[in-house]
mmCIF file of C-alpha atoms in Angstrom:
data_model
loop_
_atom_site.group_PDB
_atom_site.id
_atom_site.type_symbol
_atom_site.label_atom_id
_atom_site.label_comp_id
_atom_site.label_asym_id
_atom_site.label_seq_id
_atom_site.Cartn_x
_atom_site.Cartn_y
_atom_site.Cartn_z
ATOM 1 C CA MET A 1 4.258 -20.585 -18.718
ATOM 2 C CA GLY A 2 -0.233 -20.058 -19.193
ATOM 3 C CA PHE A 3 -1.825 -18.839 -16.459
ATOM 4 C CA ASP A 4 -5.377 -20.272 -15.101
ATOM 5 C CA ALA A 5 -6.189 -17.183 -12.641
ATOM 6 C CA LEU A 6 -5.412 -14.632 -10.958
ATOM 7 C CA LEU A 7 -4.923 -14.376 -7.140
ATOM 8 C CA LEU A 8 -5.555 -10.396 -5.560
ATOM 9 C CA LEU A 9 -2.839 -11.068 -2.526
ATOM 10 C CA SER A 10 -3.288 -8.376 0.156
ATOM 11 C CA PHE A 11 -2.826 -7.653 4.185
ATOM 12 C CA GLY A 12 -6.123 -8.778 5.592
ATOM 13 C CA GLY A 13 -7.989 -6.959 8.392
ATOM 14 C CA PRO A 14 -10.554 -8.054 11.064
ATOM 15 C CA GLU A 15 -14.582 -8.079 10.350
ATOM 16 C CA ARG A 16 -15.701 -7.599 13.831
ATOM 17 C CA PRO A 17 -14.548 -6.576 17.249
ATOM 18 C CA ASP A 18 -13.691 -10.317 18.639
ATOM 19 C CA ASP A 19 -11.438 -10.246 15.483
ATOM 20 C CA VAL A 20 -9.270 -7.232 16.578
ATOM 21 C CA MET A 21 -6.250 -8.704 18.686
ATOM 22 C CA PRO A 22 -6.342 -12.237 16.648
ATOM 23 C CA PHE A 23 -5.710 -9.940 13.875
ATOM 24 C CA LEU A 24 -2.833 -7.864 14.982
ATOM 25 C CA GLU A 25 -1.073 -10.981 17.165
ATOM 26 C CA ASN A 26 -0.623 -12.259 13.742
ATOM 27 C CA VAL A 27 0.617 -9.311 11.919
ATOM 28 C CA THR A 28 3.225 -9.223 14.723
ATOM 29 C CA ARG A 29 3.904 -12.405 15.608
ATOM 30 C CA GLY A 30 7.673 -13.098 16.438
ATOM 31 C CA ARG A 31 8.895 -9.243 16.123
ATOM 32 C CA GLY A 32 8.545 -8.585 19.820
ATOM 33 C CA VAL A 33 5.813 -5.866 19.656
ATOM 34 C CA PRO A 34 4.546 -5.122 23.559
ATOM 35 C CA ARG A 35 1.307 -5.555 24.061
ATOM 36 C CA ASP A 36 0.277 -2.548 24.846
ATOM 37 C CA ARG A 37 1.177 -1.029 21.858
ATOM 38 C CA LEU A 38 -1.389 -3.790 20.163
ATOM 39 C CA GLU A 39 -3.697 -2.788 22.672
ATOM 40 C CA GLU A 40 -3.284 0.987 21.338
ATOM 41 C CA VAL A 41 -3.536 0.071 17.861
ATOM 42 C CA ALA A 42 -6.993 -1.900 18.532
ATOM 43 C CA LYS A 43 -8.129 1.212 19.594
ATOM 44 C CA HIS A 44 -8.171 2.230 16.163
ATOM 45 C CA TYR A 45 -10.209 -0.651 15.165
ATOM 46 C CA LEU A 46 -12.756 -0.197 17.817
ATOM 47 C CA HIS A 47 -13.683 3.237 17.046
ATOM 48 C CA PHE A 48 -14.712 2.029 13.431
ATOM 49 C CA GLY A 49 -16.562 -0.752 15.385
ATOM 50 C CA GLY A 50 -14.029 -3.382 15.068
ATOM 51 C CA ILE A 51 -13.967 -3.216 10.865
ATOM 52 C CA SER A 52 -11.526 -2.826 8.716
ATOM 53 C CA PRO A 53 -12.316 -1.631 5.648
ATOM 54 C CA ILE A 54 -9.370 -3.416 3.781
ATOM 55 C CA ASN A 55 -11.303 -6.743 2.612
ATOM 56 C CA ALA A 56 -14.837 -4.511 1.462
ATOM 57 C CA LEU A 57 -12.282 -2.046 -0.833
ATOM 58 C CA ASN A 58 -10.259 -5.006 -2.075
ATOM 59 C CA LEU A 59 -13.688 -7.420 -3.091
ATOM 60 C CA ASP A 60 -14.854 -4.316 -4.822
ATOM 61 C CA ILE A 61 -11.387 -3.924 -6.516
ATOM 62 C CA ILE A 62 -11.784 -7.820 -7.725
ATOM 63 C CA ALA A 63 -14.987 -6.889 -8.958
ATOM 64 C CA ALA A 64 -13.515 -4.251 -11.031
ATOM 65 C CA VAL A 65 -10.858 -6.542 -12.221
ATOM 66 C CA GLU A 66 -13.247 -9.225 -13.425
ATOM 67 C CA ALA A 67 -15.053 -6.410 -15.827
ATOM 68 C CA GLU A 68 -11.912 -5.313 -16.928
ATOM 69 C CA LEU A 69 -10.437 -9.005 -17.767
ATOM 70 C CA ALA A 70 -13.659 -9.631 -19.338
ATOM 71 C CA ALA A 71 -13.693 -6.865 -21.531
ATOM 72 C CA ALA A 72 -10.360 -7.610 -22.555
ATOM 73 C CA GLY A 73 -11.444 -11.259 -23.518
ATOM 74 C CA ILE A 74 -8.979 -12.254 -20.559
ATOM 75 C CA ASP A 75 -10.322 -15.797 -18.913
ATOM 76 C CA LEU A 76 -9.153 -15.579 -15.862
ATOM 77 C CA PRO A 77 -10.880 -16.254 -12.132
ATOM 78 C CA VAL A 78 -10.033 -14.369 -9.562
ATOM 79 C CA TYR A 79 -9.348 -15.084 -6.447
ATOM 80 C CA PHE A 80 -8.730 -13.317 -3.194
ATOM 81 C CA GLY A 81 -5.689 -14.551 0.021
ATOM 82 C CA ASN A 82 -4.533 -12.296 2.680
ATOM 83 C CA ARG A 83 -1.162 -12.504 4.484
ATOM 84 C CA ASN A 84 -2.987 -11.893 7.965
ATOM 85 C CA TRP A 85 -6.838 -12.472 7.937
ATOM 86 C CA HIS A 86 -9.445 -14.394 6.677
ATOM 87 C CA PRO A 87 -9.507 -15.174 3.375
ATOM 88 C CA MET A 88 -5.803 -16.678 4.594
ATOM 89 C CA VAL A 89 -3.883 -17.258 1.465
ATOM 90 C CA GLU A 90 -3.575 -20.613 2.603
ATOM 91 C CA ASP A 91 -6.725 -21.509 2.588
ATOM 92 C CA THR A 92 -7.161 -19.777 -0.882
ATOM 93 C CA VAL A 93 -4.382 -21.661 -2.390
ATOM 94 C CA ALA A 94 -6.038 -24.878 -1.340
ATOM 95 C CA ARG A 95 -9.257 -23.872 -2.972
ATOM 96 C CA MET A 96 -7.418 -22.817 -6.017
ATOM 97 C CA ALA A 97 -5.973 -26.498 -6.502
ATOM 98 C CA ALA A 98 -9.437 -27.842 -5.788
ATOM 99 C CA ASP A 99 -10.596 -25.772 -8.650
ATOM 100 C CA GLY A 100 -7.908 -27.452 -10.876
ATOM 101 C CA VAL A 101 -5.840 -24.114 -11.072
ATOM 102 C CA ARG A 102 -1.607 -25.238 -11.824
ATOM 103 C CA SER A 103 -0.311 -22.039 -12.625
ATOM 104 C CA ALA A 104 -1.842 -18.081 -11.300
ATOM 105 C CA LEU A 105 -0.697 -14.531 -11.302
ATOM 106 C CA VAL A 106 -0.307 -12.758 -8.223
ATOM 107 C CA PHE A 107 -1.266 -9.602 -7.730
ATOM 108 C CA PRO A 108 -0.078 -7.631 -4.808
ATOM 109 C CA THR A 109 -1.985 -4.853 -3.172
ATOM 110 C CA SER A 110 1.319 -3.087 -2.684
ATOM 111 C CA ALA A 111 3.188 -1.143 -5.223
ATOM 112 C CA TRP A 112 6.109 -0.571 -3.786
ATOM 113 C CA GLY A 113 9.670 -2.233 -3.540
ATOM 114 C CA GLY A 114 11.568 -3.019 0.034
ATOM 115 C CA TYR A 115 10.648 -5.736 2.412
ATOM 116 C CA SER A 116 7.153 -5.241 3.423
ATOM 117 C CA GLY A 117 6.227 -3.917 -0.134
ATOM 118 C CA CYS A 118 7.473 -6.954 -2.102
ATOM 119 C CA LEU A 119 9.462 -9.390 -0.756
ATOM 120 C CA GLN A 120 7.218 -10.348 2.228
ATOM 121 C CA TYR A 121 4.635 -11.207 -0.690
ATOM 122 C CA HIS A 122 7.283 -13.427 -2.265
ATOM 123 C CA GLU A 123 7.193 -14.994 1.470
ATOM 124 C CA ASP A 124 3.595 -15.333 1.570
ATOM 125 C CA ILE A 125 3.184 -16.842 -1.658
ATOM 126 C CA THR A 126 5.970 -19.412 -0.748
ATOM 127 C CA ARG A 127 4.668 -20.075 2.599
ATOM 128 C CA ALA A 128 1.020 -21.023 1.006
ATOM 129 C CA ARG A 129 2.430 -23.362 -1.417
ATOM 130 C CA ALA A 130 4.246 -25.164 1.289
ATOM 131 C CA ALA A 131 1.158 -25.179 3.318
ATOM 132 C CA PHE A 132 -0.555 -26.788 0.678
ATOM 133 C CA GLY A 133 2.402 -29.630 -0.746
ATOM 134 C CA ALA A 134 3.310 -31.136 -3.782
ATOM 135 C CA GLY A 135 0.702 -30.239 -6.537
ATOM 136 C CA ALA A 136 0.198 -26.597 -5.278
ATOM 137 C CA PRO A 137 -0.121 -23.782 -8.328
ATOM 138 C CA GLU A 138 2.691 -22.308 -9.436
ATOM 139 C CA LEU A 139 2.091 -18.656 -8.238
ATOM 140 C CA VAL A 140 4.119 -15.655 -10.267
ATOM 141 C CA LYS A 141 4.106 -12.033 -8.677
ATOM 142 C CA LEU A 142 3.515 -9.406 -10.986
ATOM 143 C CA ARG A 143 6.036 -6.596 -11.022
ATOM 144 C CA GLN A 144 6.128 -3.516 -9.082
ATOM 145 C CA TYR A 145 3.468 -0.867 -10.004
ATOM 146 C CA PHE A 146 4.439 2.790 -8.400
ATOM 147 C CA ASP A 147 5.163 4.448 -11.307
ATOM 148 C CA HIS A 148 2.405 3.348 -13.336
ATOM 149 C CA PRO A 149 1.009 6.153 -15.756
ATOM 150 C CA LEU A 150 -2.744 4.846 -14.687
ATOM 151 C CA LEU A 151 -1.807 5.287 -11.050
ATOM 152 C CA ILE A 152 -0.025 8.670 -11.229
ATOM 153 C CA GLU A 153 -3.145 9.658 -13.252
ATOM 154 C CA SER A 154 -5.421 8.368 -10.958
ATOM 155 C CA PHE A 155 -3.435 10.361 -8.018
ATOM 156 C CA ALA A 156 -3.289 13.414 -10.206
ATOM 157 C CA ASP A 157 -6.621 13.544 -10.539
ATOM 158 C CA ALA A 158 -7.759 12.957 -6.674
ATOM 159 C CA ILE A 159 -5.408 16.037 -5.661
ATOM 160 C CA ARG A 160 -7.109 18.304 -7.865
ATOM 161 C CA ALA A 161 -10.216 17.530 -6.236
ATOM 162 C CA ALA A 162 -8.834 17.645 -2.977
ATOM 163 C CA VAL A 163 -7.641 21.356 -4.031
ATOM 164 C CA ALA A 164 -11.162 21.963 -5.179
ATOM 165 C CA GLN A 165 -12.325 20.924 -1.556
ATOM 166 C CA LEU A 166 -10.668 24.359 -0.029
ATOM 167 C CA PRO A 167 -11.852 27.627 0.408
ATOM 168 C CA LEU A 168 -11.559 29.532 -2.569
ATOM 169 C CA ASN A 169 -9.298 31.692 -0.922
ATOM 170 C CA ARG A 170 -6.889 29.571 0.248
ATOM 171 C CA ARG A 171 -6.262 27.505 -2.843
ATOM 172 C CA ASP A 172 -3.754 29.161 -4.420
ATOM 173 C CA ARG A 173 -1.652 29.063 -1.438
ATOM 174 C CA ALA A 174 -1.954 25.160 -0.643
ATOM 175 C CA ARG A 175 0.920 23.251 0.653
ATOM 176 C CA LEU A 176 0.984 19.753 -1.081
ATOM 177 C CA VAL A 177 2.349 17.089 1.342
ATOM 178 C CA PHE A 178 2.389 13.571 0.400
ATOM 179 C CA THR A 179 2.722 10.628 2.815
ATOM 180 C CA ALA A 180 3.563 7.005 3.003
ATOM 181 C CA HIS A 181 3.915 4.017 5.531
ATOM 182 C CA SER A 182 7.135 5.031 7.446
ATOM 183 C CA ILE A 183 9.761 2.184 8.257
ATOM 184 C CA PRO A 184 12.879 1.663 9.977
ATOM 185 C CA ILE A 185 15.661 3.673 8.438
ATOM 186 C CA SER A 186 17.510 0.453 8.976
ATOM 187 C CA ALA A 187 14.951 -1.454 6.487
ATOM 188 C CA ASP A 188 15.221 1.231 4.102
ATOM 189 C CA ALA A 189 18.683 0.917 4.008
ATOM 190 C CA THR A 190 18.608 -2.443 2.792
ATOM 191 C CA ALA A 191 15.525 -2.608 0.379
ATOM 192 C CA GLY A 192 16.885 -3.171 -3.331
ATOM 193 C CA PRO A 193 19.337 -4.717 -4.829
ATOM 194 C CA PRO A 194 23.092 -3.994 -2.520
ATOM 195 C CA ALA A 195 24.633 -2.521 -5.908
ATOM 196 C CA ASP A 196 22.119 -0.147 -6.746
ATOM 197 C CA GLY A 197 22.375 1.483 -2.617
ATOM 198 C CA GLY A 198 19.244 0.404 -1.016
ATOM 199 C CA ARG A 199 16.842 2.771 -0.267
ATOM 200 C CA LEU A 200 14.596 1.390 -3.030
ATOM 201 C CA TYR A 201 11.309 1.843 -1.026
ATOM 202 C CA SER A 202 11.691 5.977 0.072
ATOM 203 C CA ARG A 203 13.372 6.413 -3.813
ATOM 204 C CA GLN A 204 10.195 4.573 -5.229
ATOM 205 C CA VAL A 205 7.637 7.058 -2.794
ATOM 206 C CA ALA A 206 9.681 9.778 -3.817
ATOM 207 C CA GLU A 207 9.342 9.352 -7.601
ATOM 208 C CA ALA A 208 5.824 8.594 -7.484
ATOM 209 C CA ALA A 209 5.292 12.125 -5.202
ATOM 210 C CA ARG A 210 7.256 13.661 -8.030
ATOM 211 C CA LEU A 211 5.203 12.365 -10.619
ATOM 212 C CA CYS A 212 2.179 13.196 -8.961
ATOM 213 C CA ALA A 213 3.421 16.604 -8.261
ATOM 214 C CA ALA A 214 4.574 17.286 -11.590
ATOM 215 C CA ALA A 215 1.112 16.114 -12.958
ATOM 216 C CA THR A 216 -0.969 18.714 -11.278
ATOM 217 C CA GLY A 217 1.096 21.583 -12.093
ATOM 218 C CA PHE A 218 2.974 21.605 -8.468
ATOM 219 C CA THR A 219 6.577 22.837 -8.584
ATOM 220 C CA ASP A 220 7.474 22.462 -4.792
ATOM 221 C CA PHE A 221 5.782 19.727 -2.588
ATOM 222 C CA ASP A 222 6.810 17.973 0.912
ATOM 223 C CA LEU A 223 7.271 14.122 1.243
ATOM 224 C CA VAL A 224 6.266 12.577 5.148
ATOM 225 C CA TRP A 225 5.503 9.799 6.501
ATOM 226 C CA GLN A 226 2.759 7.987 8.938
ATOM 227 C CA SER A 227 1.743 5.114 11.246
ATOM 228 C CA ARG A 228 5.062 4.538 12.640
ATOM 229 C CA SER A 229 4.410 1.510 14.758
ATOM 230 C CA GLY A 230 7.863 0.333 16.069
ATOM 231 C CA PRO A 231 9.791 1.123 19.513
ATOM 232 C CA PRO A 232 11.102 4.615 20.163
ATOM 233 C CA GLN A 233 14.653 3.998 20.111
ATOM 234 C CA VAL A 234 14.651 2.345 16.504
ATOM 235 C CA PRO A 235 14.981 5.223 14.078
ATOM 236 C CA TRP A 236 12.073 5.165 11.428
ATOM 237 C CA LEU A 237 11.488 7.646 8.378
ATOM 238 C CA ASP A 238 10.250 10.783 9.368
ATOM 239 C CA PRO A 239 8.994 13.341 9.908
ATOM 240 C CA ASP A 240 5.665 12.232 11.133
ATOM 241 C CA ILE A 241 2.240 14.180 9.139
ATOM 242 C CA VAL A 242 1.487 15.646 12.497
ATOM 243 C CA ASP A 243 4.463 17.100 13.788
ATOM 244 C CA TYR A 244 5.035 18.123 9.983
ATOM 245 C CA LEU A 245 1.247 19.965 9.804
ATOM 246 C CA GLU A 246 2.596 21.821 13.362
ATOM 247 C CA ASP A 247 6.101 22.919 11.395
ATOM 248 C CA LEU A 248 3.898 24.188 8.220
ATOM 249 C CA SER A 249 2.034 26.258 10.830
ATOM 250 C CA GLY A 250 4.995 28.001 12.313
ATOM 251 C CA LYS A 251 5.891 28.740 8.593
ATOM 252 C CA ALA A 252 2.332 30.545 8.148
ATOM 253 C CA VAL A 253 0.871 27.590 6.021
ATOM 254 C CA ASP A 254 -2.392 27.886 6.388
ATOM 255 C CA ALA A 255 -3.808 25.305 3.726
ATOM 256 C CA VAL A 256 -2.839 21.989 2.932
ATOM 257 C CA VAL A 257 -3.649 18.732 0.399
ATOM 258 C CA VAL A 258 -2.727 15.753 1.730
ATOM 259 C CA CYS A 259 -2.167 12.768 -0.739
ATOM 260 C CA PRO A 260 -1.187 9.362 0.536
ATOM 261 C CA VAL A 261 0.604 8.130 -2.082
ATOM 262 C CA GLY A 262 1.855 5.379 -0.146
ATOM 263 C CA PHE A 263 -1.653 3.431 -0.312
ATOM 264 C CA VAL A 264 -3.921 1.915 -2.622
ATOM 265 C CA SER A 265 -6.493 1.871 -1.031
ATOM 266 C CA ASP A 266 -8.454 3.949 2.070
ATOM 267 C CA HIS A 267 -6.691 1.294 4.624
ATOM 268 C CA LEU A 268 -7.530 2.283 8.327
ATOM 269 C CA GLU A 269 -4.538 3.662 8.333
ATOM 270 C CA VAL A 270 -5.597 6.441 6.155
ATOM 271 C CA ILE A 271 -8.582 6.839 7.786
ATOM 272 C CA TRP A 272 -7.540 7.081 11.171
ATOM 273 C CA ASP A 273 -3.660 9.086 10.674
ATOM 274 C CA LEU A 274 -4.972 11.116 8.098
ATOM 275 C CA ASP A 275 -8.902 11.639 8.360
ATOM 276 C CA ASN A 276 -8.781 11.613 11.987
ATOM 277 C CA GLU A 277 -5.386 12.542 13.654
ATOM 278 C CA ALA A 278 -3.958 14.473 10.818
ATOM 279 C CA LYS A 279 -7.204 16.666 10.118
ATOM 280 C CA ALA A 280 -7.704 17.280 14.186
ATOM 281 C CA LYS A 281 -4.320 18.799 14.184
ATOM 282 C CA ALA A 282 -5.024 20.840 11.173
ATOM 283 C CA ALA A 283 -7.724 22.170 12.874
ATOM 284 C CA GLU A 284 -6.602 23.029 16.085
ATOM 285 C CA LEU A 285 -3.918 24.932 13.886
ATOM 286 C CA ASP A 286 -6.697 27.002 11.784
ATOM 287 C CA MET A 287 -5.063 25.296 8.504
ATOM 288 C CA ALA A 288 -7.292 24.202 5.877
ATOM 289 C CA PHE A 289 -7.631 20.712 4.994
ATOM 290 C CA ALA A 290 -8.248 17.806 2.381
ATOM 291 C CA ARG A 291 -7.254 14.393 1.916
ATOM 292 C CA ALA A 292 -6.741 13.072 -1.476
ATOM 293 C CA ALA A 293 -8.744 9.907 -2.404
ATOM 294 C CA THR A 294 -6.699 6.844 -2.941
ATOM 295 C CA PRO A 295 -6.816 5.113 -6.452
ATOM 296 C CA GLY A 296 -8.339 1.748 -5.679
ATOM 297 C CA THR A 297 -12.049 2.510 -6.340
ATOM 298 C CA ASP A 298 -11.000 4.667 -9.615
ATOM 299 C CA PRO A 299 -11.902 2.685 -12.698
ATOM 300 C CA ARG A 300 -8.189 3.385 -13.850
ATOM 301 C CA PHE A 301 -6.676 1.173 -10.894
ATOM 302 C CA ALA A 302 -8.665 -2.126 -12.242
ATOM 303 C CA ARG A 303 -7.314 -1.009 -15.986
ATOM 304 C CA LEU A 304 -3.825 -0.939 -14.175
ATOM 305 C CA VAL A 305 -3.832 -4.700 -12.936
ATOM 306 C CA VAL A 306 -4.946 -5.889 -16.552
ATOM 307 C CA GLU A 307 -2.878 -3.948 -17.983
ATOM 308 C CA LEU A 308 0.191 -5.705 -16.116
ATOM 309 C CA ILE A 309 -1.167 -9.062 -16.382
ATOM 310 C CA GLY A 310 -1.092 -8.343 -20.264
ATOM 311 C CA GLU A 311 2.116 -7.254 -19.821
ATOM 312 C CA HIS A 312 3.348 -10.432 -18.061
ATOM 313 C CA LEU A 313 1.843 -12.615 -20.804
ATOM 314 C CA THR A 314 2.940 -10.747 -23.667
ATOM 315 C CA ASP A 315 6.575 -9.594 -22.626
ATOM 316 C CA ALA A 316 5.880 -6.483 -23.418
ATOM 317 C CA ALA A 317 7.607 -3.703 -21.943
ATOM 318 C CA ALA A 318 6.540 -2.303 -18.772
ATOM 319 C CA ARG A 319 4.483 0.945 -18.804
ATOM 320 C CA ARG A 320 6.475 3.335 -16.250
ATOM 321 C CA LEU A 321 6.694 6.983 -15.887
ATOM 322 C CA GLY A 322 9.994 7.061 -13.620
ATOM 323 C CA ALA A 323 13.691 6.782 -13.581
ATOM 324 C CA VAL A 324 13.908 5.016 -10.350
ATOM 325 C CA PRO A 325 13.667 1.159 -10.513
ATOM 326 C CA GLY A 326 10.868 -0.730 -10.649
ATOM 327 C CA TYR A 327 12.394 -4.498 -10.275
ATOM 328 C CA GLY A 328 9.722 -6.810 -12.617
ATOM 329 C CA CYS A 329 9.247 -9.832 -10.325
ATOM 330 C CA THR A 330 8.808 -11.326 -13.607
ATOM 331 C CA ARG A 331 10.746 -13.948 -16.132
ATOM 332 C CA ASN A 332 12.656 -11.535 -17.055
ATOM 333 C CA GLY A 333 15.020 -11.672 -14.166
ATOM 334 C CA ASP A 334 14.123 -11.480 -10.351
ATOM 335 C CA PRO A 335 15.946 -9.386 -8.080
ATOM 336 C CA CYS A 336 14.768 -11.016 -5.415
ATOM 337 C CA ALA A 337 16.643 -13.818 -5.962
ATOM 338 C CA VAL A 338 19.542 -12.280 -5.692
ATOM 339 C CA GLY A 339 19.601 -10.606 -2.633
ATOM 340 C CA CYS A 340 17.136 -7.783 -2.877
ATOM 341 C CA CYS A 341 15.501 -6.249 0.365
ATOM 342 C CA ALA A 342 16.709 -8.235 2.911
ATOM 343 C CA PRO A 343 14.010 -9.245 5.620
ATOM 344 C CA ALA A 344 13.642 -6.840 8.254
ATOM 345 C CA ARG A 345 10.832 -7.926 10.456
ATOM 346 C CA SER A 346 10.365 -4.772 12.682
ATOM 347 C CA SER A 347 9.348 -3.273 9.776
ATOM 348 C CA ALA A 348 5.659 -4.721 9.262
ATOM 349 C CA PRO A 349 3.268 -2.303 10.203
ATOM 350 C CA ALA A 350 0.833 -2.824 13.177
ATOM 351 C CA GLY A 351 -2.696 -2.018 11.577
ATOM 352 C CA ARG A 352 -4.258 -1.510 8.256
#
């Protein structure tokens, strides 16, 4: 199949204060999230003027990808669509059809397997095509890329830069802590083909953390979680980053580097949970704190996107570093078609 375009598919975020509650209602529709929880998350957005950074960051990624495509001699216009806020993917697919696009590759701003990280993007594609009806462009999602060498290199350099931000007399004993978005344990258990034992999401995150630590010379590190948004009676992946800083302080750790390995850009969860809550807790504990940058602004991230496109167009072998499965969602076999990552509606984050 030839392809006429690339669609960058993302989560979406509010652009002004009046957008915040409608956006959160879109995110949580059908999931039974209480109103008071939405109001609590809304405060995070309003703290930053009611504007999520995610759309602007994605537009920057698109501009960088367009430049990389041009340099590689690949003629693919790039479109932008979101799951939860404008530009909505349904509207983008309609515009693509009006522009004469018949088939497009889809790059999701999630590197992972699991329901929220992968299968829900397939659902977005199906919903958008159904909304348009007959004649909708064919849309083919690119593979998961959690252990792509360019992603790992970018995170590794960001970790080194974060270490350099710490006071000189604490750098040698700094603890490296990776974070990713928590999901319900039940959702993680059903992530990945059943024959592989599930837990695809947490295994991929752990493998990415291992690869990043090895690339930076850390022989020991921690993996914790952040941004839990579900009811307290439902077990989620833990420990939480803020609680874990308390634990580290109790073990006389006085310097920490936090790497948000589960995020490709500085979503609201990164800047709220880490740059505000975790940083404030570290200050309270007299713990030196530095947060590694996410890779979305690194030029290597745009090159990663173009590599995935070239890999798909030529049937080249996937360029990967890890041993944990990274399912392709390509012409060579799509495990989503055989029951991979059953829907787990409570796993959706309440905000980004």
